[in-house]
C-alpha cells in the first residue's frame, strides 16, 4: 500500500554567500520552527571539506558545533528560530568560479527557500535558479532567491552557480573600499563600483565600519532572511 509522505510545515532557508568574507562560500541554514514541532531533529549530509560548523546561540553569539559523524550535520533544534553556518570551497580556474552543492536531508520538507548572494566585482553571474526573485539590501548587495515545494527525504537536490571574477578580494573588502572612496570624495580610486549607486555619507560609512566584522557578517543575512519569511507568512494569511 502506498503511504503518502508526511510534510511537517516550517520555514527553511538554505543560503549561499560566495567570497563574502573569505575565499570560500559561506553556507547558512536557517529554520523557523513552530512550537508544535520542537524539539525538531534533522540530519544533513554536508561536504567533508567543511572545517567548522557554527551555530547562533540564544545570546546572538556564534559557537562552534562539533560533528559527531564525518560529513553529517545532525541538528536538534530546541528553539523557534535556529541558524548555523559553515564554509565550502569554490572551484576556481583563473577568473572562472564554479560552485556545486547537494541538499540532502533525512526529513521531508514541505517548502524551502534557496538564496544566493551575488559577489561584488563579478563580470557575469549565472545560477540554476530560473525566474528567481532578485533584490538588493541596504548596501546594494544583490540576492537571488526562489521558493521550492516538496523536498522528499534522502533526495539529492543539486544547487549550482558560476561566475566570472578577476579580483580575489571578498565582497566585504570591496564594499569597504567603495564606501571609503565615496566617503572621502573619490568615487573610483579602486576601480570597483556597484551596479546600483550607493548614497553614502559619513554616518553610513561608520555604521559599516563598526559592524562589518560582527553583525554585518552574520546579522544582515540573518535579519534579511527572517524579514523575508515574515513577509511570506503574512502574504499567505
mmCIF file of C-alpha atoms in Angstrom:
data_model
loop_
_atom_site.group_PDB
_atom_site.id
_atom_site.type_symbol
_atom_site.label_atom_id
_atom_site.label_comp_id
_atom_site.label_asym_id
_atom_site.label_seq_id
_atom_site.Cartn_x
_atom_site.Cartn_y
_atom_site.Cartn_z
ATOM 1 C CA UNK A 1 0.000 0.000 0.000
ATOM 2 C CA UNK A 2 1.289 3.430 -0.934
ATOM 3 C CA UNK A 3 1.853 5.659 2.076
ATOM 4 C CA UNK A 4 1.503 9.358 1.448
ATOM 5 C CA UNK A 5 4.599 11.201 2.733
ATOM 6 C CA UNK A 6 4.100 13.484 5.702
ATOM 7 C CA UNK A 7 5.344 17.042 5.289
ATOM 8 C CA UNK A 8 5.736 18.985 8.502
ATOM 9 C CA UNK A 9 5.251 22.690 7.984
ATOM 10 C CA UNK A 10 8.074 25.044 8.913
ATOM 11 C CA UNK A 11 10.273 27.622 7.198
ATOM 12 C CA UNK A 12 13.702 26.586 5.972
ATOM 13 C CA UNK A 13 16.211 28.763 4.126
ATOM 14 C CA UNK A 14 19.438 27.499 2.587
ATOM 15 C CA UNK A 15 21.674 30.443 1.732
ATOM 16 C CA UNK A 16 24.950 30.793 -0.148
ATOM 17 C CA UNK A 17 27.352 33.739 0.163
ATOM 18 C CA UNK A 18 30.319 33.109 -2.189
ATOM 19 C CA UNK A 19 33.511 35.056 -1.416
ATOM 20 C CA UNK A 20 31.604 37.061 1.176
ATOM 21 C CA UNK A 21 34.166 37.372 3.959
ATOM 22 C CA UNK A 22 36.553 34.601 2.862
ATOM 23 C CA UNK A 23 37.747 32.996 -0.412
ATOM 24 C CA UNK A 24 35.240 30.200 0.224
ATOM 25 C CA UNK A 25 31.450 30.135 0.109
ATOM 26 C CA UNK A 26 29.588 30.816 3.341
ATOM 27 C CA UNK A 27 26.684 28.355 3.577
ATOM 28 C CA UNK A 28 23.913 29.125 6.045
ATOM 29 C CA UNK A 29 20.901 27.162 7.210
ATOM 30 C CA UNK A 30 18.048 28.923 8.943
ATOM 31 C CA UNK A 31 14.872 27.470 10.398
ATOM 32 C CA UNK A 32 11.672 28.947 11.748
ATOM 33 C CA UNK A 33 10.041 26.061 13.656
ATOM 34 C CA UNK A 34 6.555 26.178 15.244
ATOM 35 C CA UNK A 35 6.179 25.239 18.906
ATOM 36 C CA UNK A 36 4.304 22.051 17.982
ATOM 37 C CA UNK A 37 7.414 20.575 16.308
ATOM 38 C CA UNK A 38 10.007 21.487 18.946
ATOM 39 C CA UNK A 39 12.359 19.754 19.580
ATOM 40 C CA UNK A 40 12.947 19.094 15.892
ATOM 41 C CA UNK A 41 15.600 16.631 14.727
ATOM 42 C CA UNK A 42 17.008 16.721 11.213
ATOM 43 C CA UNK A 43 20.219 15.491 9.565
ATOM 44 C CA UNK A 44 22.044 16.835 6.519
ATOM 45 C CA UNK A 45 24.877 15.364 4.503
ATOM 46 C CA UNK A 46 27.484 18.074 4.001
ATOM 47 C CA UNK A 47 30.834 18.239 2.170
ATOM 48 C CA UNK A 48 33.728 16.766 4.117
ATOM 49 C CA UNK A 49 35.800 19.858 3.286
ATOM 50 C CA UNK A 50 33.786 21.864 5.799
ATOM 51 C CA UNK A 51 36.280 22.826 8.517
ATOM 52 C CA UNK A 52 33.890 24.012 11.222
ATOM 53 C CA UNK A 53 30.198 24.386 11.870
ATOM 54 C CA UNK A 54 28.988 27.376 13.842
ATOM 55 C CA UNK A 55 25.535 27.958 15.268
ATOM 56 C CA UNK A 56 23.905 31.031 16.749
ATOM 57 C CA UNK A 57 23.100 30.706 20.454
ATOM 58 C CA UNK A 58 20.375 32.495 22.416
ATOM 59 C CA UNK A 59 22.751 35.373 23.177
ATOM 60 C CA UNK A 60 23.408 36.019 19.484
ATOM 61 C CA UNK A 61 26.947 34.611 19.615
ATOM 62 C CA UNK A 62 28.375 32.084 17.177
ATOM 63 C CA UNK A 63 29.588 28.908 18.864
ATOM 64 C CA UNK A 64 31.427 26.020 17.247
ATOM 65 C CA UNK A 65 29.487 22.807 16.803
ATOM 66 C CA UNK A 66 31.353 19.511 16.701
ATOM 67 C CA UNK A 67 30.342 16.927 14.113
ATOM 68 C CA UNK A 68 29.734 13.513 15.662
ATOM 69 C CA UNK A 69 29.864 11.822 12.261
ATOM 70 C CA UNK A 70 32.009 12.947 9.345
ATOM 71 C CA UNK A 71 30.010 14.636 6.573
ATOM 72 C CA UNK A 72 26.800 14.557 8.628
ATOM 73 C CA UNK A 73 25.300 17.624 10.289
ATOM 74 C CA UNK A 74 22.901 16.426 12.994
ATOM 75 C CA UNK A 75 20.632 19.106 14.398
ATOM 76 C CA UNK A 76 18.373 19.017 17.428
ATOM 77 C CA UNK A 77 16.520 22.312 17.247
ATOM 78 C CA UNK A 78 15.087 23.401 20.580
ATOM 79 C CA UNK A 79 14.021 26.956 19.764
ATOM 80 C CA UNK A 80 11.751 28.546 17.170
ATOM 81 C CA UNK A 81 14.495 30.262 15.220
ATOM 82 C CA UNK A 82 17.724 28.429 14.536
ATOM 83 C CA UNK A 83 20.751 29.421 12.442
ATOM 84 C CA UNK A 84 24.025 27.686 11.608
ATOM 85 C CA UNK A 85 26.773 28.183 9.050
ATOM 86 C CA UNK A 86 29.909 26.673 7.562
ATOM 87 C CA UNK A 87 32.272 27.246 4.650
ATOM 88 C CA UNK A 88 32.663 25.230 1.439
ATOM 89 C CA UNK A 89 35.400 25.605 -1.167
ATOM 90 C CA UNK A 90 34.719 27.220 -4.537
ATOM 91 C CA UNK A 91 36.231 25.678 -7.667
ATOM 92 C CA UNK A 92 38.419 28.329 -9.295
ATOM 93 C CA UNK A 93 40.166 28.306 -12.678
ATOM 94 C CA UNK A 94 41.623 31.695 -13.458
ATOM 95 C CA UNK A 95 38.752 34.167 -13.241
ATOM 96 C CA UNK A 96 36.096 31.436 -13.553
ATOM 97 C CA UNK A 97 34.320 30.295 -10.407
ATOM 98 C CA UNK A 98 32.028 27.275 -10.128
ATOM 99 C CA UNK A 99 30.127 26.055 -7.087
ATOM 100 C CA UNK A 100 28.161 22.854 -6.574
ATOM 101 C CA UNK A 101 26.226 21.744 -3.504
ATOM 102 C CA UNK A 102 23.766 18.922 -2.829
ATOM 103 C CA UNK A 103 20.854 19.445 -0.463
ATOM 104 C CA UNK A 104 20.497 16.012 1.123
ATOM 105 C CA UNK A 105 18.400 15.559 4.270
ATOM 106 C CA UNK A 106 16.616 12.730 6.073
ATOM 107 C CA UNK A 107 13.345 14.666 6.549
ATOM 108 C CA UNK A 108 10.530 15.691 4.231
ATOM 109 C CA UNK A 109 10.403 19.456 3.797
ATOM 110 C CA UNK A 110 7.135 20.979 2.630
ATOM 111 C CA UNK A 111 8.695 24.171 1.274
ATOM 112 C CA UNK A 112 12.099 25.793 1.372
ATOM 113 C CA UNK A 113 13.961 28.777 0.006
ATOM 114 C CA UNK A 114 17.288 28.916 -1.815
ATOM 115 C CA UNK A 115 19.123 32.232 -1.507
ATOM 116 C CA UNK A 116 22.345 33.162 -3.326
ATOM 117 C CA UNK A 117 24.189 36.406 -2.721
ATOM 118 C CA UNK A 118 25.940 37.641 -5.859
ATOM 119 C CA UNK A 119 29.562 38.553 -5.081
ATOM 120 C CA UNK A 120 30.774 42.066 -5.683
ATOM 121 C CA UNK A 121 33.205 42.526 -8.558
ATOM 122 C CA UNK A 122 31.712 39.850 -10.830
ATOM 123 C CA UNK A 123 31.731 40.242 -14.613
ATOM 124 C CA UNK A 124 28.912 37.747 -15.083
ATOM 125 C CA UNK A 125 26.794 35.548 -12.827
ATOM 126 C CA UNK A 126 24.595 32.539 -13.634
ATOM 127 C CA UNK A 127 22.773 30.084 -11.404
ATOM 128 C CA UNK A 128 20.359 27.178 -11.604
ATOM 129 C CA UNK A 129 17.627 29.439 -10.194
ATOM 130 C CA UNK A 130 15.180 30.197 -13.004
ATOM 131 C CA UNK A 131 12.746 33.108 -12.663
ATOM 132 C CA UNK A 132 14.241 33.915 -9.278
ATOM 133 C CA UNK A 133 13.369 36.987 -7.260
ATOM 134 C CA UNK A 134 16.285 39.442 -7.428
ATOM 135 C CA UNK A 135 16.677 42.237 -4.884
ATOM 136 C CA UNK A 136 19.280 44.343 -3.068
ATOM 137 C CA UNK A 137 19.905 45.109 0.607
ATOM 138 C CA UNK A 138 20.831 48.489 2.077
ATOM 139 C CA UNK A 139 24.445 48.043 0.923
ATOM 140 C CA UNK A 140 23.204 47.169 -2.594
ATOM 141 C CA UNK A 141 24.456 43.615 -2.319
ATOM 142 C CA UNK A 142 22.396 41.604 -4.794
ATOM 143 C CA UNK A 143 20.461 38.448 -3.873
ATOM 144 C CA UNK A 144 18.811 35.746 -5.989
ATOM 145 C CA UNK A 145 16.025 33.919 -4.196
ATOM 146 C CA UNK A 146 13.437 31.264 -5.047
ATOM 147 C CA UNK A 147 10.910 29.137 -3.195
ATOM 148 C CA UNK A 148 10.720 25.381 -3.797
ATOM 149 C CA UNK A 149 7.993 22.928 -2.795
ATOM 150 C CA UNK A 150 8.148 19.305 -1.750
ATOM 151 C CA UNK A 151 11.592 18.020 -0.827
ATOM 152 C CA UNK A 152 11.432 14.267 -0.159
ATOM 153 C CA UNK A 153 13.678 12.707 2.469
ATOM 154 C CA UNK A 154 17.031 11.433 1.165
ATOM 155 C CA UNK A 155 16.583 13.015 -2.264
ATOM 156 C CA UNK A 156 19.534 14.905 -3.715
ATOM 157 C CA UNK A 157 18.659 18.437 -4.795
ATOM 158 C CA UNK A 158 21.507 19.916 -6.825
ATOM 159 C CA UNK A 159 22.470 23.565 -6.472
ATOM 160 C CA UNK A 160 24.871 25.109 -8.980
ATOM 161 C CA UNK A 161 26.082 28.569 -9.868
ATOM 162 C CA UNK A 162 29.054 30.047 -11.678
ATOM 163 C CA UNK A 163 30.509 33.474 -12.257
ATOM 164 C CA UNK A 164 33.482 35.387 -13.640
ATOM 165 C CA UNK A 165 35.525 37.448 -11.197
ATOM 166 C CA UNK A 166 39.083 38.661 -11.735
ATOM 167 C CA UNK A 167 39.705 40.028 -8.248
ATOM 168 C CA UNK A 168 40.475 37.820 -5.244
ATOM 169 C CA UNK A 169 39.053 40.400 -2.850
ATOM 170 C CA UNK A 170 35.978 39.390 -0.863
ATOM 171 C CA UNK A 171 32.682 41.259 -1.075
ATOM 172 C CA UNK A 172 33.361 42.741 2.365
ATOM 173 C CA UNK A 173 36.756 44.058 1.253
ATOM 174 C CA UNK A 174 35.379 45.514 -1.992
ATOM 175 C CA UNK A 175 32.454 47.156 -0.226
ATOM 176 C CA UNK A 176 34.831 48.610 2.342
ATOM 177 C CA UNK A 177 36.882 50.174 -0.463
ATOM 178 C CA UNK A 178 33.794 51.550 -2.220
ATOM 179 C CA UNK A 179 32.445 53.148 0.955
ATOM 180 C CA UNK A 180 35.853 54.556 1.896
ATOM 181 C CA UNK A 181 36.276 56.136 -1.555
ATOM 182 C CA UNK A 182 32.814 57.673 -1.544
ATOM 183 C CA UNK A 183 33.147 58.996 1.993
ATOM 184 C CA UNK A 184 36.374 60.766 1.047
ATOM 185 C CA UNK A 185 35.042 62.173 -2.213
ATOM 186 C CA UNK A 186 36.810 59.763 -4.578
ATOM 187 C CA UNK A 187 34.253 57.724 -6.479
ATOM 188 C CA UNK A 188 36.539 55.317 -8.297
ATOM 189 C CA UNK A 189 40.097 55.175 -6.991
ATOM 190 C CA UNK A 190 39.902 51.392 -6.557
ATOM 191 C CA UNK A 191 38.247 50.605 -9.878
ATOM 192 C CA UNK A 192 35.307 48.911 -8.140
ATOM 193 C CA UNK A 193 31.765 50.169 -8.285
ATOM 194 C CA UNK A 194 28.263 48.965 -7.555
ATOM 195 C CA UNK A 195 25.844 48.036 -10.289
ATOM 196 C CA UNK A 196 23.418 50.249 -8.355
ATOM 197 C CA UNK A 197 24.554 53.581 -6.949
ATOM 198 C CA UNK A 198 25.032 53.901 -3.200
ATOM 199 C CA UNK A 199 24.117 57.042 -1.316
ATOM 200 C CA UNK A 200 26.966 57.290 1.183
ATOM 201 C CA UNK A 201 27.671 59.722 3.971
ATOM 202 C CA UNK A 202 29.977 59.629 6.986
ATOM 203 C CA UNK A 203 27.300 58.124 9.220
ATOM 204 C CA UNK A 204 26.544 55.358 6.709
ATOM 205 C CA UNK A 205 30.245 54.540 6.340
ATOM 206 C CA UNK A 206 30.785 54.494 10.109
ATOM 207 C CA UNK A 207 27.873 52.091 10.502
ATOM 208 C CA UNK A 208 29.541 49.697 8.092
ATOM 209 C CA UNK A 209 32.947 50.049 9.752
ATOM 210 C CA UNK A 210 31.529 49.303 13.200
ATOM 211 C CA UNK A 211 29.564 46.259 12.108
ATOM 212 C CA UNK A 212 31.387 44.639 9.186
ATOM 213 C CA UNK A 213 33.241 42.075 11.297
ATOM 214 C CA UNK A 214 30.349 41.395 13.676
ATOM 215 C CA UNK A 215 26.667 41.910 12.965
ATOM 216 C CA UNK A 216 27.214 42.749 9.296
ATOM 217 C CA UNK A 217 28.761 39.388 8.546
ATOM 218 C CA UNK A 218 26.182 37.361 10.425
ATOM 219 C CA UNK A 219 23.386 39.752 11.316
ATOM 220 C CA UNK A 220 22.463 41.243 7.944
ATOM 221 C CA UNK A 221 21.867 37.896 6.209
ATOM 222 C CA UNK A 222 20.041 36.553 9.262
ATOM 223 C CA UNK A 223 17.813 39.601 9.647
ATOM 224 C CA UNK A 224 17.210 39.669 5.915
ATOM 225 C CA UNK A 225 16.005 36.074 5.810
ATOM 226 C CA UNK A 226 13.781 36.494 8.865
ATOM 227 C CA UNK A 227 12.131 39.523 7.250
ATOM 228 C CA UNK A 228 11.536 37.585 4.036
ATOM 229 C CA UNK A 229 9.972 34.678 5.933
ATOM 230 C CA UNK A 230 7.778 37.090 7.884
ATOM 231 C CA UNK A 231 6.570 38.770 4.687
ATOM 232 C CA UNK A 232 5.802 35.435 3.061
ATOM 233 C CA UNK A 233 3.827 34.243 6.065
ATOM 234 C CA UNK A 234 1.794 37.454 6.059
ATOM 235 C CA UNK A 235 1.069 37.089 2.352
ATOM 236 C CA UNK A 236 -0.281 33.588 2.940
ATOM 237 C CA UNK A 237 -2.636 34.660 5.736
#
